XYZ file of C-alpha atoms in Angstrom:
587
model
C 5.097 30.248 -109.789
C 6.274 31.635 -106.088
C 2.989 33.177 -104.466
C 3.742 36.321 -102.977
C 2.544 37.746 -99.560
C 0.096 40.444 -99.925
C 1.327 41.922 -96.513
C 5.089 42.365 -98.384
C 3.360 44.273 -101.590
C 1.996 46.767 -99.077
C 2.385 50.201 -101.322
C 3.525 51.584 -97.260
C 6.888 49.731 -98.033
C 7.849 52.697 -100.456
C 7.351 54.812 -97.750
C 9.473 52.665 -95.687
C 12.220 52.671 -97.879
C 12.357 56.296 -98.130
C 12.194 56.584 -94.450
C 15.400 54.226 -94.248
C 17.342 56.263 -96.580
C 16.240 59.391 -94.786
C 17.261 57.845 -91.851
C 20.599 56.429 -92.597
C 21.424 59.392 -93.856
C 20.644 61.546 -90.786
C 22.691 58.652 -88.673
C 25.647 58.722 -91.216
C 26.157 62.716 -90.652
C 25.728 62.126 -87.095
C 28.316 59.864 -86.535
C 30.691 61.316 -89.174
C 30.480 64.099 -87.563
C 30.925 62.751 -84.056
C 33.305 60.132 -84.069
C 34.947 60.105 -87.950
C 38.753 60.918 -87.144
C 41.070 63.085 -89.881
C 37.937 63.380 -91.671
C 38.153 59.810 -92.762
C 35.996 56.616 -91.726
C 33.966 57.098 -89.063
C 34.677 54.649 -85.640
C 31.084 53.898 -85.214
C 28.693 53.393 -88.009
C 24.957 52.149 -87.604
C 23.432 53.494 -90.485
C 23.873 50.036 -92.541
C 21.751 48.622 -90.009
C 18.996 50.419 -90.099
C 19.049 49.597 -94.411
C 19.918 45.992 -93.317
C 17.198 45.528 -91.118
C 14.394 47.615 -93.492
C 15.683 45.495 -96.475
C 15.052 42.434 -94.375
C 11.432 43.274 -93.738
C 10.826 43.710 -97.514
C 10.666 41.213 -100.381
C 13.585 40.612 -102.778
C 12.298 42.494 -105.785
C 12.276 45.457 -103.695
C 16.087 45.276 -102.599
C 17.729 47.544 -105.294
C 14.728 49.850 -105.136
C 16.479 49.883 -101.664
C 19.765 49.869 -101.897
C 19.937 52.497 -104.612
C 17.969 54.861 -101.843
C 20.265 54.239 -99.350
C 23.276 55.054 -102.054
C 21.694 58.599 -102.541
C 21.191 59.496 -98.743
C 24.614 57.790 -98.126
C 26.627 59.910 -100.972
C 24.321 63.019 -99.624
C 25.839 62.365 -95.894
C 29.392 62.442 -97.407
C 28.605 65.792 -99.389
C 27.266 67.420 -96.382
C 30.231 66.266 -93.575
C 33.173 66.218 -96.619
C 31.704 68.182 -99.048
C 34.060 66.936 -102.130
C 32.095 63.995 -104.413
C 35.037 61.719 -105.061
C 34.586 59.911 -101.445
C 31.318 60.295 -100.463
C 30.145 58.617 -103.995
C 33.107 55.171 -103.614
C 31.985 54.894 -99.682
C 28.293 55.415 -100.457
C 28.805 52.555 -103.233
C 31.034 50.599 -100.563
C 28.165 50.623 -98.162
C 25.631 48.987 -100.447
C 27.852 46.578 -101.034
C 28.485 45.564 -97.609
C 23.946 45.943 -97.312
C 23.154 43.957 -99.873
C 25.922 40.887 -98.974
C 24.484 40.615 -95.828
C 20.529 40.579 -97.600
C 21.530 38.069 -99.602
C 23.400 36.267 -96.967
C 20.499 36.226 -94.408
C 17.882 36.185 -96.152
C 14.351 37.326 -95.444
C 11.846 34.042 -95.226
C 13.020 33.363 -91.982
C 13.069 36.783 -90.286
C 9.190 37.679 -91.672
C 8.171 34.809 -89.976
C 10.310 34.246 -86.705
C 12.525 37.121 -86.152
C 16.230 37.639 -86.535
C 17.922 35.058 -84.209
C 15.022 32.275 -83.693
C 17.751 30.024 -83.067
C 21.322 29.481 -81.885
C 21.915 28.349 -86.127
C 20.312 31.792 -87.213
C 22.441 33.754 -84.765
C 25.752 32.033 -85.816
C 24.620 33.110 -89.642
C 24.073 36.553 -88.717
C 26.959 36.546 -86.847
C 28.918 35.430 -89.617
C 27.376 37.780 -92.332
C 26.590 40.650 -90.700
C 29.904 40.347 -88.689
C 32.445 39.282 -90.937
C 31.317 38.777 -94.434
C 30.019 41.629 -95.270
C 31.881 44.495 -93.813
C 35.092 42.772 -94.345
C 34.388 42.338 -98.309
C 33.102 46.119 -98.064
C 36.070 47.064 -96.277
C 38.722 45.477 -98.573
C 37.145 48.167 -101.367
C 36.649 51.115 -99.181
C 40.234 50.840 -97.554
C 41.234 50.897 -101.457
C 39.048 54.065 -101.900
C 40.087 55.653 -99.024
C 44.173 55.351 -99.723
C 43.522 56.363 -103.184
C 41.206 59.058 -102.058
C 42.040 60.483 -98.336
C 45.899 58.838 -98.965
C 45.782 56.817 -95.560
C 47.360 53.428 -95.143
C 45.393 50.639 -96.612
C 45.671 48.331 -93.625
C 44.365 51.191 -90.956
C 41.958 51.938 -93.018
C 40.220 48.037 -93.817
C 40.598 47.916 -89.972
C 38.621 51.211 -88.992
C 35.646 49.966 -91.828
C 35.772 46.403 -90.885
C 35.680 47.232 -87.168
C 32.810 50.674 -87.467
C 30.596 48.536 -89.962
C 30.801 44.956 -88.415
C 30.089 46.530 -84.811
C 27.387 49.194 -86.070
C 25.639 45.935 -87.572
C 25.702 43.186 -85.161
C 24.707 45.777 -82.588
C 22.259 47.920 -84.121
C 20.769 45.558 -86.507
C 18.680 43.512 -84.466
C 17.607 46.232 -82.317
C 16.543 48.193 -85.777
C 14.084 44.670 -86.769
C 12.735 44.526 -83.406
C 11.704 48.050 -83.636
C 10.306 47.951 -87.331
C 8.251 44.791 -86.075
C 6.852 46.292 -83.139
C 8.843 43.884 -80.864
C 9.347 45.695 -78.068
C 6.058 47.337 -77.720
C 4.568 43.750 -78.089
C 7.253 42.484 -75.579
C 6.146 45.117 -72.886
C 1.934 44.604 -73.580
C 2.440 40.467 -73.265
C 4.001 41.011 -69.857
C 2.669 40.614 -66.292
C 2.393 43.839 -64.521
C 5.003 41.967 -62.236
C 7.200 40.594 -65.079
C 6.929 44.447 -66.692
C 8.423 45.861 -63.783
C 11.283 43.839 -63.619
C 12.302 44.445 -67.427
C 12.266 47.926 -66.231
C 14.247 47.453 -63.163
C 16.774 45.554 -64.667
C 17.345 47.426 -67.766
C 17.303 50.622 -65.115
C 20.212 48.539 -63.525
C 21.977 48.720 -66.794
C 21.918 52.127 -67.206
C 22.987 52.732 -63.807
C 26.411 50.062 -63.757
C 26.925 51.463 -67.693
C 27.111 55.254 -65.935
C 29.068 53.874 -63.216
C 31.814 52.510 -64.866
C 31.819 54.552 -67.893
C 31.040 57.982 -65.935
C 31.595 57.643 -62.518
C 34.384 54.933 -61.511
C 37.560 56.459 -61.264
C 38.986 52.847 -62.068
C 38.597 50.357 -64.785
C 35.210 48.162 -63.454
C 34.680 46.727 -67.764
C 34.030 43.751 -66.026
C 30.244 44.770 -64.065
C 28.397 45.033 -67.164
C 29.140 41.465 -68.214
C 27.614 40.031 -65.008
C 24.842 42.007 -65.019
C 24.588 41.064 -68.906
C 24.422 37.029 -67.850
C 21.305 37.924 -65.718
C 19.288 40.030 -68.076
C 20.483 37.513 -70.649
C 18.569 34.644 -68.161
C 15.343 36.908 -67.404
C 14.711 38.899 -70.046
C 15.808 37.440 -73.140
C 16.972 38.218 -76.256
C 14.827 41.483 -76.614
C 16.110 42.515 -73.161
C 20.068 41.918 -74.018
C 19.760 43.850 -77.242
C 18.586 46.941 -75.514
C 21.081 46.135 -72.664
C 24.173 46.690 -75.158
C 22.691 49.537 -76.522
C 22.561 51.496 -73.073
C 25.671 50.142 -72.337
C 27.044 51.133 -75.709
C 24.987 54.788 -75.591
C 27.356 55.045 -72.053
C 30.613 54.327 -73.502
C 30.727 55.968 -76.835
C 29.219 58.976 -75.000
C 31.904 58.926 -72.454
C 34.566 58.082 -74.406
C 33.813 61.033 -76.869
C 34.418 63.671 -74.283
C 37.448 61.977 -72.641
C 35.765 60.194 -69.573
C 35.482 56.266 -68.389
C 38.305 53.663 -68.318
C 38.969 53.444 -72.445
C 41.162 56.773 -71.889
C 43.258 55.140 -69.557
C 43.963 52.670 -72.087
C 45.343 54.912 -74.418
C 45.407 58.637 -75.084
C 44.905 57.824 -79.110
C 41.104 58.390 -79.498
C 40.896 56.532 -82.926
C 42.581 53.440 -80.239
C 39.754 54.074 -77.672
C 37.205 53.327 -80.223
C 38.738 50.388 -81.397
C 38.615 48.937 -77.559
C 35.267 50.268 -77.042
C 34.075 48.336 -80.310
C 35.988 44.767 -78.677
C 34.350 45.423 -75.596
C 31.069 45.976 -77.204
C 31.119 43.065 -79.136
C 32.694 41.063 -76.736
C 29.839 41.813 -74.382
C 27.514 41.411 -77.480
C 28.676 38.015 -78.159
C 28.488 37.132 -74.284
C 24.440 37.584 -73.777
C 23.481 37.076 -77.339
C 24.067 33.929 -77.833
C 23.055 32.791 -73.961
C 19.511 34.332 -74.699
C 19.289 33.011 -77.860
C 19.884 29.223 -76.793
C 17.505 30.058 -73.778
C 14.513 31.345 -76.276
C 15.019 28.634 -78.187
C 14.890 26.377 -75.425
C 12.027 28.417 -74.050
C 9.930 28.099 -77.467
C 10.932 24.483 -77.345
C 9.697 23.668 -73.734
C 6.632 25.581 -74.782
C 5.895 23.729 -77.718
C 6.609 20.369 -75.587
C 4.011 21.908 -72.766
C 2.006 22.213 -75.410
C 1.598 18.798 -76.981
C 1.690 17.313 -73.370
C -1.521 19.268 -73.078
C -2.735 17.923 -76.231
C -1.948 14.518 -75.678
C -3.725 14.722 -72.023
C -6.703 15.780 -73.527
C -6.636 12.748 -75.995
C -6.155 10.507 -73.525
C -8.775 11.812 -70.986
C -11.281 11.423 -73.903
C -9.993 8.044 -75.188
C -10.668 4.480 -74.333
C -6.890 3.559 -74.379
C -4.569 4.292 -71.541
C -1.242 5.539 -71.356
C 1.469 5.002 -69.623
C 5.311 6.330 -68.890
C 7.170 3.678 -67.285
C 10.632 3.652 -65.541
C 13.659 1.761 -66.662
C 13.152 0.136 -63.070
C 9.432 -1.086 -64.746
C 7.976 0.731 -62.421
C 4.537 2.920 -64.073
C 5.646 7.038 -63.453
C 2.610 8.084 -65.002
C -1.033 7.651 -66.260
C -3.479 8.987 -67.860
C -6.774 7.798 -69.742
C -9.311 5.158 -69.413
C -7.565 3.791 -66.194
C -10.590 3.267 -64.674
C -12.263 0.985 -67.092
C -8.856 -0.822 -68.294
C -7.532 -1.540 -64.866
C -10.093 -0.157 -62.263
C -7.848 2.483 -60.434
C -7.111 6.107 -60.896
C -4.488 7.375 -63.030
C -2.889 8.817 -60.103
C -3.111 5.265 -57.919
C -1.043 3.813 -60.782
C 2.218 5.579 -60.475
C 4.318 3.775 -58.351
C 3.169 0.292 -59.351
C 5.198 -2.371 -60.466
C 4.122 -3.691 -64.295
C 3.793 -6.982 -63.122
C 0.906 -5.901 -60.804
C -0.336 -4.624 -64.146
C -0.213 -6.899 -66.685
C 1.986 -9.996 -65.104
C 5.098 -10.926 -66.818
C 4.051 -10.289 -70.604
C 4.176 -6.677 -70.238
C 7.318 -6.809 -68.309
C 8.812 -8.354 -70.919
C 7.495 -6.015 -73.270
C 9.040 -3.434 -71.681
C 12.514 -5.037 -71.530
C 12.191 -5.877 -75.110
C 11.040 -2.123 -76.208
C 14.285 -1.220 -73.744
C 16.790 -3.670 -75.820
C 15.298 -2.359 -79.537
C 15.398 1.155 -78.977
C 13.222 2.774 -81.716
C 11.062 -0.208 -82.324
C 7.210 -0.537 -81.410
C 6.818 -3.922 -79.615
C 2.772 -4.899 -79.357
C 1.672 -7.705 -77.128
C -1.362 -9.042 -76.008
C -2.191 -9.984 -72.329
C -4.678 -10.356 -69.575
C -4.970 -7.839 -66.293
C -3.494 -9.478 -63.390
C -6.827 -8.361 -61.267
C -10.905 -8.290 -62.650
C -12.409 -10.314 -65.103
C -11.186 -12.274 -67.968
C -10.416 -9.574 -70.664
C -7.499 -9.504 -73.111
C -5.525 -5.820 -73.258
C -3.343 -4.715 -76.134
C 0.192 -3.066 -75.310
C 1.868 -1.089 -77.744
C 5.915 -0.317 -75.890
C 8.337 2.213 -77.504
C 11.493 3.147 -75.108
C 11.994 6.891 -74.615
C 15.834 8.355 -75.347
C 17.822 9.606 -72.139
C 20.145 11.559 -73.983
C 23.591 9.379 -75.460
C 21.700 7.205 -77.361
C 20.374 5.761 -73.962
C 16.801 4.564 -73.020
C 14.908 6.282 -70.473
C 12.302 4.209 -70.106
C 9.393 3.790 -72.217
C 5.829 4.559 -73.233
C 2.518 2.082 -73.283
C -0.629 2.555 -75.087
C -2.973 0.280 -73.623
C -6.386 -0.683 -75.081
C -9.158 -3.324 -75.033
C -8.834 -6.095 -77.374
C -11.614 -8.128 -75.643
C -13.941 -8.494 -78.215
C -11.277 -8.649 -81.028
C -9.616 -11.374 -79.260
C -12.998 -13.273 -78.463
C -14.005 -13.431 -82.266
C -10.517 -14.409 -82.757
C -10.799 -17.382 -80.723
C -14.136 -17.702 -81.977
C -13.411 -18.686 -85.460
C -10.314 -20.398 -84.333
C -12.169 -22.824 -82.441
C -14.901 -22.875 -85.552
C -11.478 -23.542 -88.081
C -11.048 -26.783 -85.083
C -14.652 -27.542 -84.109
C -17.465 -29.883 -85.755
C -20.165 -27.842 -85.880
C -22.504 -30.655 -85.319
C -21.730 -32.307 -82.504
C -19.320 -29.698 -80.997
C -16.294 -31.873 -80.664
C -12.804 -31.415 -82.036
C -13.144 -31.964 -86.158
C -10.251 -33.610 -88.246
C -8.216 -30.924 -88.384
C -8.470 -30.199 -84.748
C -7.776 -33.283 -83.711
C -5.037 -34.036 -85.849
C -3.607 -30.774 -84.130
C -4.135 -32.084 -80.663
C -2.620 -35.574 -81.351
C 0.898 -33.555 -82.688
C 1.487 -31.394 -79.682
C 0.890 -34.899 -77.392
C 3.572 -36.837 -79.978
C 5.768 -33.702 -79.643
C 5.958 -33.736 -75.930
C 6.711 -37.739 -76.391
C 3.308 -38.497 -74.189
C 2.353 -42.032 -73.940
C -0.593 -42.497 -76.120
C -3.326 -44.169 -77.300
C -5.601 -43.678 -80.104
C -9.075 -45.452 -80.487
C -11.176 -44.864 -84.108
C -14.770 -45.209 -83.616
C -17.494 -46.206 -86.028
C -21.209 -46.597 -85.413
C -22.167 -49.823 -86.465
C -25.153 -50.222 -89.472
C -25.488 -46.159 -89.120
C -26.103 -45.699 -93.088
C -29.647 -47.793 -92.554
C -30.891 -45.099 -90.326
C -29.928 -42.517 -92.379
C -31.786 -44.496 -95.012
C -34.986 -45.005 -93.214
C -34.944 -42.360 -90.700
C -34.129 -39.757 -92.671
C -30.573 -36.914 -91.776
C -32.254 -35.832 -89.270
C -32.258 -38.719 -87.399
C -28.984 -39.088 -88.251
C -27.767 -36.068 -86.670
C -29.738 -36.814 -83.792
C -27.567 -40.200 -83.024
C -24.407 -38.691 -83.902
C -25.228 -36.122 -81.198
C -26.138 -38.123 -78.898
C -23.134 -40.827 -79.844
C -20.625 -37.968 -78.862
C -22.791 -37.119 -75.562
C -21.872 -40.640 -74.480
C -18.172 -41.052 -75.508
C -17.789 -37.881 -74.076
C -18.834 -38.363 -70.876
C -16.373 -41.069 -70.078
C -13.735 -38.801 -71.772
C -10.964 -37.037 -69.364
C -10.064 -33.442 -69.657
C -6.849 -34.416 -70.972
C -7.870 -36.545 -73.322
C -9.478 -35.924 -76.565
C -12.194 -36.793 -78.833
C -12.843 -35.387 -82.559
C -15.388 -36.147 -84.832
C -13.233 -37.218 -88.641
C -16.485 -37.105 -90.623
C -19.880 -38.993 -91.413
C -20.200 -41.256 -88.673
C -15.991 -41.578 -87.567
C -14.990 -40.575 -84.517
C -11.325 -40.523 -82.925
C -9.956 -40.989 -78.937
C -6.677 -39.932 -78.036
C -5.906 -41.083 -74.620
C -2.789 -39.112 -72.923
C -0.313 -41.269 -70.233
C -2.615 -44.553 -69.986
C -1.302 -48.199 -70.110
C -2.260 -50.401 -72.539
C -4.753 -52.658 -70.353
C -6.465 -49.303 -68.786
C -6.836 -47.711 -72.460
C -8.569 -50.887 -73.629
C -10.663 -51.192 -70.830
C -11.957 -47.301 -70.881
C -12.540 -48.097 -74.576
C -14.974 -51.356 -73.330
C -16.885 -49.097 -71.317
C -17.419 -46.676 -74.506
C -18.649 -49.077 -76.161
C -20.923 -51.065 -73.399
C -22.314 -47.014 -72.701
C -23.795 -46.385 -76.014
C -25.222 -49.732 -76.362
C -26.707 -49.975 -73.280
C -30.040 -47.860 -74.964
C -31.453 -47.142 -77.939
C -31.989 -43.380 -79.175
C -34.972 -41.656 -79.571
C -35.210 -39.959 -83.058
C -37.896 -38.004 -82.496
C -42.379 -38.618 -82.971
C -41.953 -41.715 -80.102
C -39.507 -43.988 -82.432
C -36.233 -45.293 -80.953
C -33.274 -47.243 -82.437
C -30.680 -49.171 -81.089
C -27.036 -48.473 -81.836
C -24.124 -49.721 -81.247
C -19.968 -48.851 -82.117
C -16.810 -50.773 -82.864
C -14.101 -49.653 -82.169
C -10.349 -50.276 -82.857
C -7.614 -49.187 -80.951
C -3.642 -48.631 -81.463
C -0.406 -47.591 -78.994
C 1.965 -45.535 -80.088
C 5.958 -47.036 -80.234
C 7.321 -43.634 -79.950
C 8.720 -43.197 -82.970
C 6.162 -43.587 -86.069
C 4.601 -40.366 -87.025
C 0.733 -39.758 -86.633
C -0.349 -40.954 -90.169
C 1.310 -44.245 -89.146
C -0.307 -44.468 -85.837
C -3.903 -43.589 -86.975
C -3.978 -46.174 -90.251
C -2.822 -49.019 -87.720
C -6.175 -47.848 -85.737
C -8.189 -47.702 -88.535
C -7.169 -51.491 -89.569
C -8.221 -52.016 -86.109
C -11.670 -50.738 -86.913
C -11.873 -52.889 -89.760
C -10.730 -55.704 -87.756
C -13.738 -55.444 -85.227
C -16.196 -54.775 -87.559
C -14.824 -58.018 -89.571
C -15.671 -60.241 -85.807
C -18.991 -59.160 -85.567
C -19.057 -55.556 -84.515
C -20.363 -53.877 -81.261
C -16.721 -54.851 -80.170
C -12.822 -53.456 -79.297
C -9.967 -54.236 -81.179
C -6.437 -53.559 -80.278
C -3.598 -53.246 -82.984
């Protein structure tokens, strides 16, 4: 079930609606009596507004509570200006009509929360409802009333209604909300003694140019009040242009009423003077209303935008991360965060610089790749050009132009250090022998594929310690682990960088040698061998052993894969341990 605000249940709004009845009804007299020709429909006609605008400040259920108010002070206006029932009752019921279309067709959700016209959308629908719809469905059935009724011609009639009741509520209807919401009193307290006095200078200016060309201008000057209307549209909004068309509306109707201004020049037909005084109105209406509209909106927008820029600064002056705006040029516009820590300079010392003084050539490309892919997050990892060795995280998005065009883009930056050390951590672990710290199987095997993929020239030498199961035996796995370690101390130190040497399991160990002829490979693997014979081992409470290794040896033909290579080494192996041991043999 819809939950209902409290603040619209307010026992007040009965009060309210009687106020609006009482109201429109004084303001129906008023003008009927002021500016209704032949006793028919009146040239001006606000009083719809101000039921329009009470109606929108009210919840649904309360609309024919309403509306049938507003029939009785409407039908009571007609008795008192016409005094026969006939009209005043099909007019009165005419009005409603045209009030509640335009209820329905605005709506009230919006207003109670953001006003009339928050936006340039909610100012075309009132402009379409309040200007159009309603009054011209209204009017079809009052211009029937009235040539039934008054017998005037249908077509003068729709155009008198359509005209009085579509100007009376685009101009007087948002006027009437901001004054039931306390707009302008709120508009007036929130500004600057400064800004305050302009408002009143410039709407003073108004009233001045309306007098001027309305009262005092002995030619036609129509055209001053829609430059002044441009600026007061620019500084003070769309509060500041409703009141603006009032004055300048006040002016005119009061001139024009008692023969003075530029409309009687036009014609000498007064019903024709109010018809070019409502264009003009509206015309000038429809000239600053929807300028300050777009501007508020635009305003509100740039204020919400300031807004989460603040935000965001403040999470990124309290965060670890950094971020950055960068250039479509790849040069860094702006900063802000842990700059300091990440990349040991101020946020402000990094605009201007060039991402590849930042992160080198991986965030560049980063950059160019978030720039190709609008709309896509591209993360990657790299090292600062300048500090110590630490690994930072980049998450790029590019930032729209306008036209579907990239900008630039946006960084987050953090530390992955210690996420990418445990990383490499247990990667090495997944490729290291725990015991003796050298590449295991899997390692190795790893290693010897990238140097067949880059078609090295290579070698591979299996290694087995010779009678290494007795010591285990006698000695105990301790002991055993204590030659193995030392075993891989030995190879290893005649082992070159590029080279490598991985432990396969028990006591199997493999060589690969990288771009070394067949007579050098054999003779490094001699050596090996003569180096971890050439003393026994100590094992630990004064006892030594002696050990020694065979070891066979195979060349790769550059096209068998690595299973192929290392069984020929293997049956190497076998081979020297078959002569005698303590030896090399070559496959």
């Amino acid at each position: 079930m819809a939950r209902r605000c409290p603040s619209l249940d307010h026992p007040r709004h009965t009060g309210a609606m009687l106020a609006a009845g009482i109201g429109s009804a004084l303001l129906a007299i008023l003008t009927l009596r002021l500016v209704s020709h032949d006793g028919a429909i009146a040239a001006v006609w606000p009083a719809n507004a101000l039921l329009l605008a009470t109606g929108l400040r009210l919840p649904r259920h309360r609309w024919p509570t309403l509306l049938a108010i507003g029939y009785a002070g409407s039908t009571a206006a007609g008795l008192v200006v016409r005094g026969s029932a006939p009209v005043p009752l099909a007019f009165a019921a005419c009005n409603m009509l045209e009030v509640g279309l335009a209820l329905f067709g605005l709506r009230a959700a919006a207003l109670r929360r953001e006003g009339l016209l928050p936006d340039p959308a909610a100012m075309i629908r009132f402009l379409g409802w309040a200007g159009l719809i309603a009054p011209a469905v209204s009017g079809v059935v009052a211009a029937g009333a009235a040539t039934l009724l008054l017998d005037t011609g249908y077509v003068r009639a729709f155009r008198v209604w359509f005209l009085s009741d579509g100007l009376g509520l685009l101009i007087f209807t948002p006027i009437f909300v901001s004054q039931l919401r306390g707009d302008y009193a709120g508009w007036l307290r929130s500004c600057a003694p400064a800004r305050r006095l302009e408002c009143v200078a410039l709407l003073a200016l108004t009233a001045l140019t309306a007098v001027i060309v309305f009262w005092g201008a002995e030619r036609p000057l129509l055209f001053l009040p829609f430059a002044l209307m441009m600026l007061v549209a620019f500084r003070l909004g769309q509060r500041g242009t409703q009141v603006s068309v009032l004055i300048v509306a006040l002016a005119g109707i009061s001139a024009t009423l008692v023969g003075r201004g530029p409309l009687p020049l036009v014609s000498p037909v007064p019903l024709e003077q109010a018809h070019y005084l409502q264009f003009y109105l509206a015309t000038l209406l429809l000239t600053g209303l929807p300028v300050s509209t777009a501007l508020g909106a635009r305003r509100a927008l740039t204020a919400r935008l300031a807004e989460s820029e603040a935000m965001l600064r403040l999470l990124a002056s309290r965060s670890a991360d950094v971020l950055l705006h960068i250039g479509a040029d790849g040069q860094c516009r702006a900063a802000d965060g842990a700059t300091m820590t990440l990349f040991g300079r101020a946020p402000a010392d990094l605009a201007g610089m060039a991402l590849s003084a930042l992160g080198g050539d991986l965030l560049v490309e980063g950059h160019r790749a978030a720039l190709s892919e609008p709309g896509r997050f591209h993360q990657i990892e790299f090292s600062p050009v300048e500090g110590e060795a630490r690994w930072l995280e980049a998450a790029i998005c590019a930032v729209s132009a306008g036209e579907g065009g990239a900008g630039g883009s946006v960084a987050t930056i953090r530390d992955v250090t210690a996420r990418k050390r445990t990383e490499l951590a247990l990667s090495r672990s997944a490729r290291t022998d725990s015991l003796t710290g050298l590449l295991n199987r899997a390692g190795f095997l790893e290693r010897l594929d990238r140097a067949l993929a880059a078609h090295a020239r290579v070698h591979v030498a299996m290694i087995d310690l010779d009678r290494f199961k007795p010591i285990n035996d006698r000695h105990g796995h301790a002991a055993g682990d204590a030659v193995l370690v030392e075993v891989a101390a030995r190879i290893g130190a005649l082992v070159r960088g590029e080279d490598a040497l991985g432990r396969f399991g028990g006591d199997e160990f493999a060589l690969l040698l990288i771009e070394e002829g067949e007579e050098r490979s054999q003779s490094l693997c001699a050596a090996i061998a003569a180096q971890v014979a050439a003393r026994p081992v100590a094992i630990g409470a004064g006892l030594w052993v002696p050990i020694s290794i065979s070891c066979g040896m195979a060349r790769h033909d550059g096209m068998e894969p690595a299973a192929a290579l290392l069984a020929r080494a293997d049956a190497a192996l076998y081979a020297a341990k078959r002569n005698g041991r303590n030896q090399v043999s070559a496959a």
